[in-house]
mmCIF file of C-alpha atoms in Angstrom:
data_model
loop_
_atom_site.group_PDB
_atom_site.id
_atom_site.type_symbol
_atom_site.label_atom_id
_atom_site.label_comp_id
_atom_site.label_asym_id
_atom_site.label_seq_id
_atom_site.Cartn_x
_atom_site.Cartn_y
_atom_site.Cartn_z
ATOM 1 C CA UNK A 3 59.640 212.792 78.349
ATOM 2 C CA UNK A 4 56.821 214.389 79.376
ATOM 3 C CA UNK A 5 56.376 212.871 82.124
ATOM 4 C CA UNK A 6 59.798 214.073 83.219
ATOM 5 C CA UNK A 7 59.234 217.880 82.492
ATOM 6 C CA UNK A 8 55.723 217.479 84.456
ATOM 7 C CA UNK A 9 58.305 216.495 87.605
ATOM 8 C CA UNK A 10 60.958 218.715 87.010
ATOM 9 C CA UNK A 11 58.378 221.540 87.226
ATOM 10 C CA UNK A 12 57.113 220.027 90.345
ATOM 11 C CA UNK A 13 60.477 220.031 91.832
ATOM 12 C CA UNK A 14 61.075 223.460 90.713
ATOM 13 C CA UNK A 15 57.728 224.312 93.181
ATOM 14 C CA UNK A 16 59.595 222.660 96.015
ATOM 15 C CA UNK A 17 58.238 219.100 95.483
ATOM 16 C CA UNK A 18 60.551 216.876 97.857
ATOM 17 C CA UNK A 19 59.034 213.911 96.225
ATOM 18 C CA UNK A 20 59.045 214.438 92.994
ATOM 19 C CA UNK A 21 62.657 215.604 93.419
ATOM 20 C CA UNK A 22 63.202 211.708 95.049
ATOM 21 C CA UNK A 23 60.687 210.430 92.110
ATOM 22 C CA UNK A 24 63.513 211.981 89.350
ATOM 23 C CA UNK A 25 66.599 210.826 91.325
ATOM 24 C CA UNK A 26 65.021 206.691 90.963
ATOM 25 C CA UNK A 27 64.471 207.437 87.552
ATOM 26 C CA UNK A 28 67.805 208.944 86.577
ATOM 27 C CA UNK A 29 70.112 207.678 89.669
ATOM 28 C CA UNK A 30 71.859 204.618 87.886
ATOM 29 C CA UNK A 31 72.154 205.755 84.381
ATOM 30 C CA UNK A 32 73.685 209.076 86.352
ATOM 31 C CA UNK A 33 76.082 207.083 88.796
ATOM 32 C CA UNK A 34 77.209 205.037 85.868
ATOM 33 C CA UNK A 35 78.137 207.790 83.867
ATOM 34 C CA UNK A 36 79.967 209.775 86.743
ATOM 35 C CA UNK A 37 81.657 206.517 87.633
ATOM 36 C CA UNK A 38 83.308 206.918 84.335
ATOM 37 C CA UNK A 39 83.982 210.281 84.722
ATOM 38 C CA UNK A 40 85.423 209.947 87.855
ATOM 39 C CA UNK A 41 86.937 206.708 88.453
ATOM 40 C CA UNK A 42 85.992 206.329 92.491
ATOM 41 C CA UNK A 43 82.848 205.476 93.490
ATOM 42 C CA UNK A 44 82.927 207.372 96.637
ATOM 43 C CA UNK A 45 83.028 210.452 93.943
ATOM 44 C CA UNK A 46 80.791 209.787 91.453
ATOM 45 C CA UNK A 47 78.624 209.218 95.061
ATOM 46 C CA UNK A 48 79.190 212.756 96.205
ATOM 47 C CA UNK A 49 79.393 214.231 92.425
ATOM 48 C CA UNK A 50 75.870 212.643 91.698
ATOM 49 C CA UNK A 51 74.613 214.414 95.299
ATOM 50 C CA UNK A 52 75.934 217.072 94.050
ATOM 51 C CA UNK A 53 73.992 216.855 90.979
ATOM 52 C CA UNK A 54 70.874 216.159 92.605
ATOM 53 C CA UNK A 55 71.156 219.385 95.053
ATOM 54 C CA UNK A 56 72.113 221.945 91.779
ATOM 55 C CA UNK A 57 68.558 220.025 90.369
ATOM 56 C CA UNK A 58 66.760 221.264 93.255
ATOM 57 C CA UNK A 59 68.055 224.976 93.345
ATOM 58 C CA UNK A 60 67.940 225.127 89.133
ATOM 59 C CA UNK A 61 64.810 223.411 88.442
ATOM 60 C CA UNK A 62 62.955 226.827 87.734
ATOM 61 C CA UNK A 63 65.464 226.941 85.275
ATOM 62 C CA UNK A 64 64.270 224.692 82.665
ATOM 63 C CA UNK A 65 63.514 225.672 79.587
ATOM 64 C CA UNK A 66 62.464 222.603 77.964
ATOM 65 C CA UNK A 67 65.051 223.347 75.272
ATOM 66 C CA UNK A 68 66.516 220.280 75.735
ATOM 67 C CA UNK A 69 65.018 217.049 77.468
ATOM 68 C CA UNK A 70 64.872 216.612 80.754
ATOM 69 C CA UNK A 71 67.856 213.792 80.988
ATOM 70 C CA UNK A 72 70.187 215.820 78.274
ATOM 71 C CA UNK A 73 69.942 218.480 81.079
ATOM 72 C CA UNK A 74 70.667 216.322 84.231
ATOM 73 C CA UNK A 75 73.494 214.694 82.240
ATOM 74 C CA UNK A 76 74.694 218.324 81.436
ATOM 75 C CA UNK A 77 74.231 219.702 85.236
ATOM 76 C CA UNK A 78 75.875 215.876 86.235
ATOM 77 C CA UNK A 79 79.026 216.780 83.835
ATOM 78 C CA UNK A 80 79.496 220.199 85.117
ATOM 79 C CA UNK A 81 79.518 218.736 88.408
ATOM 80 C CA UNK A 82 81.931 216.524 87.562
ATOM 81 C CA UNK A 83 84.180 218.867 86.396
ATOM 82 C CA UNK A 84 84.032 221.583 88.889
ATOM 83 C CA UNK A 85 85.019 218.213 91.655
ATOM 84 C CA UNK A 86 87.679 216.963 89.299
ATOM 85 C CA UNK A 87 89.378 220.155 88.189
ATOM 86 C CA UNK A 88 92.901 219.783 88.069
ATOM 87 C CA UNK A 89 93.099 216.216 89.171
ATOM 88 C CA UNK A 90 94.773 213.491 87.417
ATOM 89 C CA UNK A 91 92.273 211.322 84.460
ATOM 90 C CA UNK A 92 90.670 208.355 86.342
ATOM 91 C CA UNK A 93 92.848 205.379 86.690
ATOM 92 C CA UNK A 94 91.335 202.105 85.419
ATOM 93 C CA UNK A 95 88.636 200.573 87.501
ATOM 94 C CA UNK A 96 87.127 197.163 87.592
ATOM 95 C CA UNK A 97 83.885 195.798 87.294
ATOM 96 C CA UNK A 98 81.895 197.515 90.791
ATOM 97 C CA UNK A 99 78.356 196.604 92.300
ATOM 98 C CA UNK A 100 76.308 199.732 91.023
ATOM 99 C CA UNK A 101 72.775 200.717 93.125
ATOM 100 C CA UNK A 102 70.792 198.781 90.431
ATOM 101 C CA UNK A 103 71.453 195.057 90.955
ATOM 102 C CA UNK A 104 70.986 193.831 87.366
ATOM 103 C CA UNK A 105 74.436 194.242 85.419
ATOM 104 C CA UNK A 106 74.508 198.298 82.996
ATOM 105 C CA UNK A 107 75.872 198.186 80.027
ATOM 106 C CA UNK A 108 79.144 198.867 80.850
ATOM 107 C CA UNK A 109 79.625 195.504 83.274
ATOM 108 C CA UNK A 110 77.820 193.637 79.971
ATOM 109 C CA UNK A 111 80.500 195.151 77.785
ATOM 110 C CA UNK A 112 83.400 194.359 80.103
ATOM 111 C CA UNK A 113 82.443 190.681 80.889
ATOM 112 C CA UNK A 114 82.105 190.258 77.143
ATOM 113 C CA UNK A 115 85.928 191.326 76.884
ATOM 114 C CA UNK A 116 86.716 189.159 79.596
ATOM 115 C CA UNK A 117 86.960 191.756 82.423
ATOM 116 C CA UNK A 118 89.859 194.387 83.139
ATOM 117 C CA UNK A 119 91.253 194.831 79.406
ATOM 118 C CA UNK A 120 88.099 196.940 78.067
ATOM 119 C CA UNK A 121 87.842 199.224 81.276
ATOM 120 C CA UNK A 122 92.367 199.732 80.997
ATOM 121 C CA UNK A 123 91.527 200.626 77.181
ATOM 122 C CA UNK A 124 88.745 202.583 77.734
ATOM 123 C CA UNK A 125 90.802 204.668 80.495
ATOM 124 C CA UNK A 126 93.575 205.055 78.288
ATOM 125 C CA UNK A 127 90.676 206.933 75.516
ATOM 126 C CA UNK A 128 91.407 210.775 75.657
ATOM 127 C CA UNK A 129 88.850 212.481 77.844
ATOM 128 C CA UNK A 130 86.697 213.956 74.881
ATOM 129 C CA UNK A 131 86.716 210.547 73.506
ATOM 130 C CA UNK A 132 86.020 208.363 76.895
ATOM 131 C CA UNK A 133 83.141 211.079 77.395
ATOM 132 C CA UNK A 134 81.388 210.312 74.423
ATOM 133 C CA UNK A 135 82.036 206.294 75.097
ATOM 134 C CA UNK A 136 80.719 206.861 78.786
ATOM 135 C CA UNK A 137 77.708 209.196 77.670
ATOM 136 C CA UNK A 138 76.623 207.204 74.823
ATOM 137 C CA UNK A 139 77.616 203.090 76.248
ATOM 138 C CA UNK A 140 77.476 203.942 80.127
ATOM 139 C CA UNK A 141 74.819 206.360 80.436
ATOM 140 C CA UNK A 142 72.606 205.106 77.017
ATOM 141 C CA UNK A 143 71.919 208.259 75.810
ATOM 142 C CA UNK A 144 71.237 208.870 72.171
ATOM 143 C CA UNK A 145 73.609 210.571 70.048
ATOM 144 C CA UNK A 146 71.356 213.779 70.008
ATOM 145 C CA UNK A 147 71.719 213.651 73.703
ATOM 146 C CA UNK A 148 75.438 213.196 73.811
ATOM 147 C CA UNK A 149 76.085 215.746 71.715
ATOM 148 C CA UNK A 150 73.575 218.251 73.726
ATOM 149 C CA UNK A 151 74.893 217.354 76.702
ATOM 150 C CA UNK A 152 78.811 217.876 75.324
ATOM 151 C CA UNK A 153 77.806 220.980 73.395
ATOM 152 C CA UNK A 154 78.887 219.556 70.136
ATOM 153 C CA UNK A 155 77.550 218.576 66.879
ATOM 154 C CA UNK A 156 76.110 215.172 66.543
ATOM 155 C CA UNK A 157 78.945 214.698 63.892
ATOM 156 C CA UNK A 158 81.540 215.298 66.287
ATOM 157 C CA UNK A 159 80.163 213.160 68.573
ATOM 158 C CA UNK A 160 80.055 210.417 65.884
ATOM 159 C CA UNK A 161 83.779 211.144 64.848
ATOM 160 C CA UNK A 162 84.701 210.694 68.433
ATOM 161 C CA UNK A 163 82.536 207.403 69.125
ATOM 162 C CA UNK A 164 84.630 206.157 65.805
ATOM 163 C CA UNK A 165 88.011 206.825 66.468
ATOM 164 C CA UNK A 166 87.421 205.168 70.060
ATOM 165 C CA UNK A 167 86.170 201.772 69.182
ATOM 166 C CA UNK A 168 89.418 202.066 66.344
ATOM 167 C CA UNK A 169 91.505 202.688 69.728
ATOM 168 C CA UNK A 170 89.772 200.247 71.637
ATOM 169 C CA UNK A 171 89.950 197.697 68.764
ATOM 170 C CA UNK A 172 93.810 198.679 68.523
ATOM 171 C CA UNK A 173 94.017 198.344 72.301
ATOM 172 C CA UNK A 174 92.695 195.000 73.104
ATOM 173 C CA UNK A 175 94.212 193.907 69.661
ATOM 174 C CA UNK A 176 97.887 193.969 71.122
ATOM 175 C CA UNK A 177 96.424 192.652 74.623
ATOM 176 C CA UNK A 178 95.641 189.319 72.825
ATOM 177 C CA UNK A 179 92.213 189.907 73.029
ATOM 178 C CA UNK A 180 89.662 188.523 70.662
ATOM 179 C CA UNK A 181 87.062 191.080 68.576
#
């Protein structure tokens, strides 16, 4: 963590490369996350650009209250938001090839359901709930994180994580699918 506040501060003294250093280190967990959020992939492409240029112009304003990736996930959600206001929620998406070859955490959960019937339930979640299921199962982050990045209390986002894998286990339940 470190590590990452020693780059951010180089990027906030005009550091191209660390700026490109921070984007391989954050890029897929990112993507993954705004993929959720978004539902296209050309989207979540220009959303996580997006992300990356309000990095460069904001990095002076880190205050190391938070870590480094509970503030990229923040500026990345933000993003999102100001590119998705007033559209409709994401439609359902399948399985897509992500910039990191190996499969996230999202294509492990979705094979392991037997494709398409996790990512339909998981679109049908309420946005505050599919955040917390996209910030927390997508994107990896702790709960602490989540709830930093969604400006909520770590209870909250616990509620929220609960009463979606009860929807998702009511879901697939009446789909046929197995637990």
């Amino acid at each position: 963590m470190d590590d990452d506040a020693a780059l951010l501060a180089q990027v906030a003294r005009g550091d191209g490369g660390a700026l490109a250093r921070l984007y391989q280190a954050y890029a897929g967990r990112l993507f993954g996350y705004l993929l959720r959020l978004a539902g296209d992939r050309m989207v979540a492409e220009e959303v996580l650009q997006d992300t990356m240029l309000a990095v460069w112009r904001s990095a002076g304003g880190y205050a190391g209250a938070s870590t480094v990736s509970t503030w990229l996930f923040g500026i990345a959600r933000r993003q999102a938001y100001y590119r998705l206001r007033g559209q409709p929620p994401p439609a359902p998406f399948e399985a897509v090839d992500r910039p990191d070859p190996a499969p996230g955490p999202e294509e492990l959960a979705i094979a392991a359901a037997g494709g398409s019937p996790l990512a339909g339930a998981v679109g049908d979640l309420p946005d505050h709930q599919r955040d917390v299921v996209a910030l927390v199962f997508v994107a990896g982050l702790p709960l602490a994180e989540a709830a930093a990045v969604l400006g909520v209390p770590v209870g909250t986002v616990k509620s929220r994580l609960h009463h979606a894998r009860a929807a998702l286990a009511r879901t697939l339940a009446t789909q046929g699918v197995p637990e």
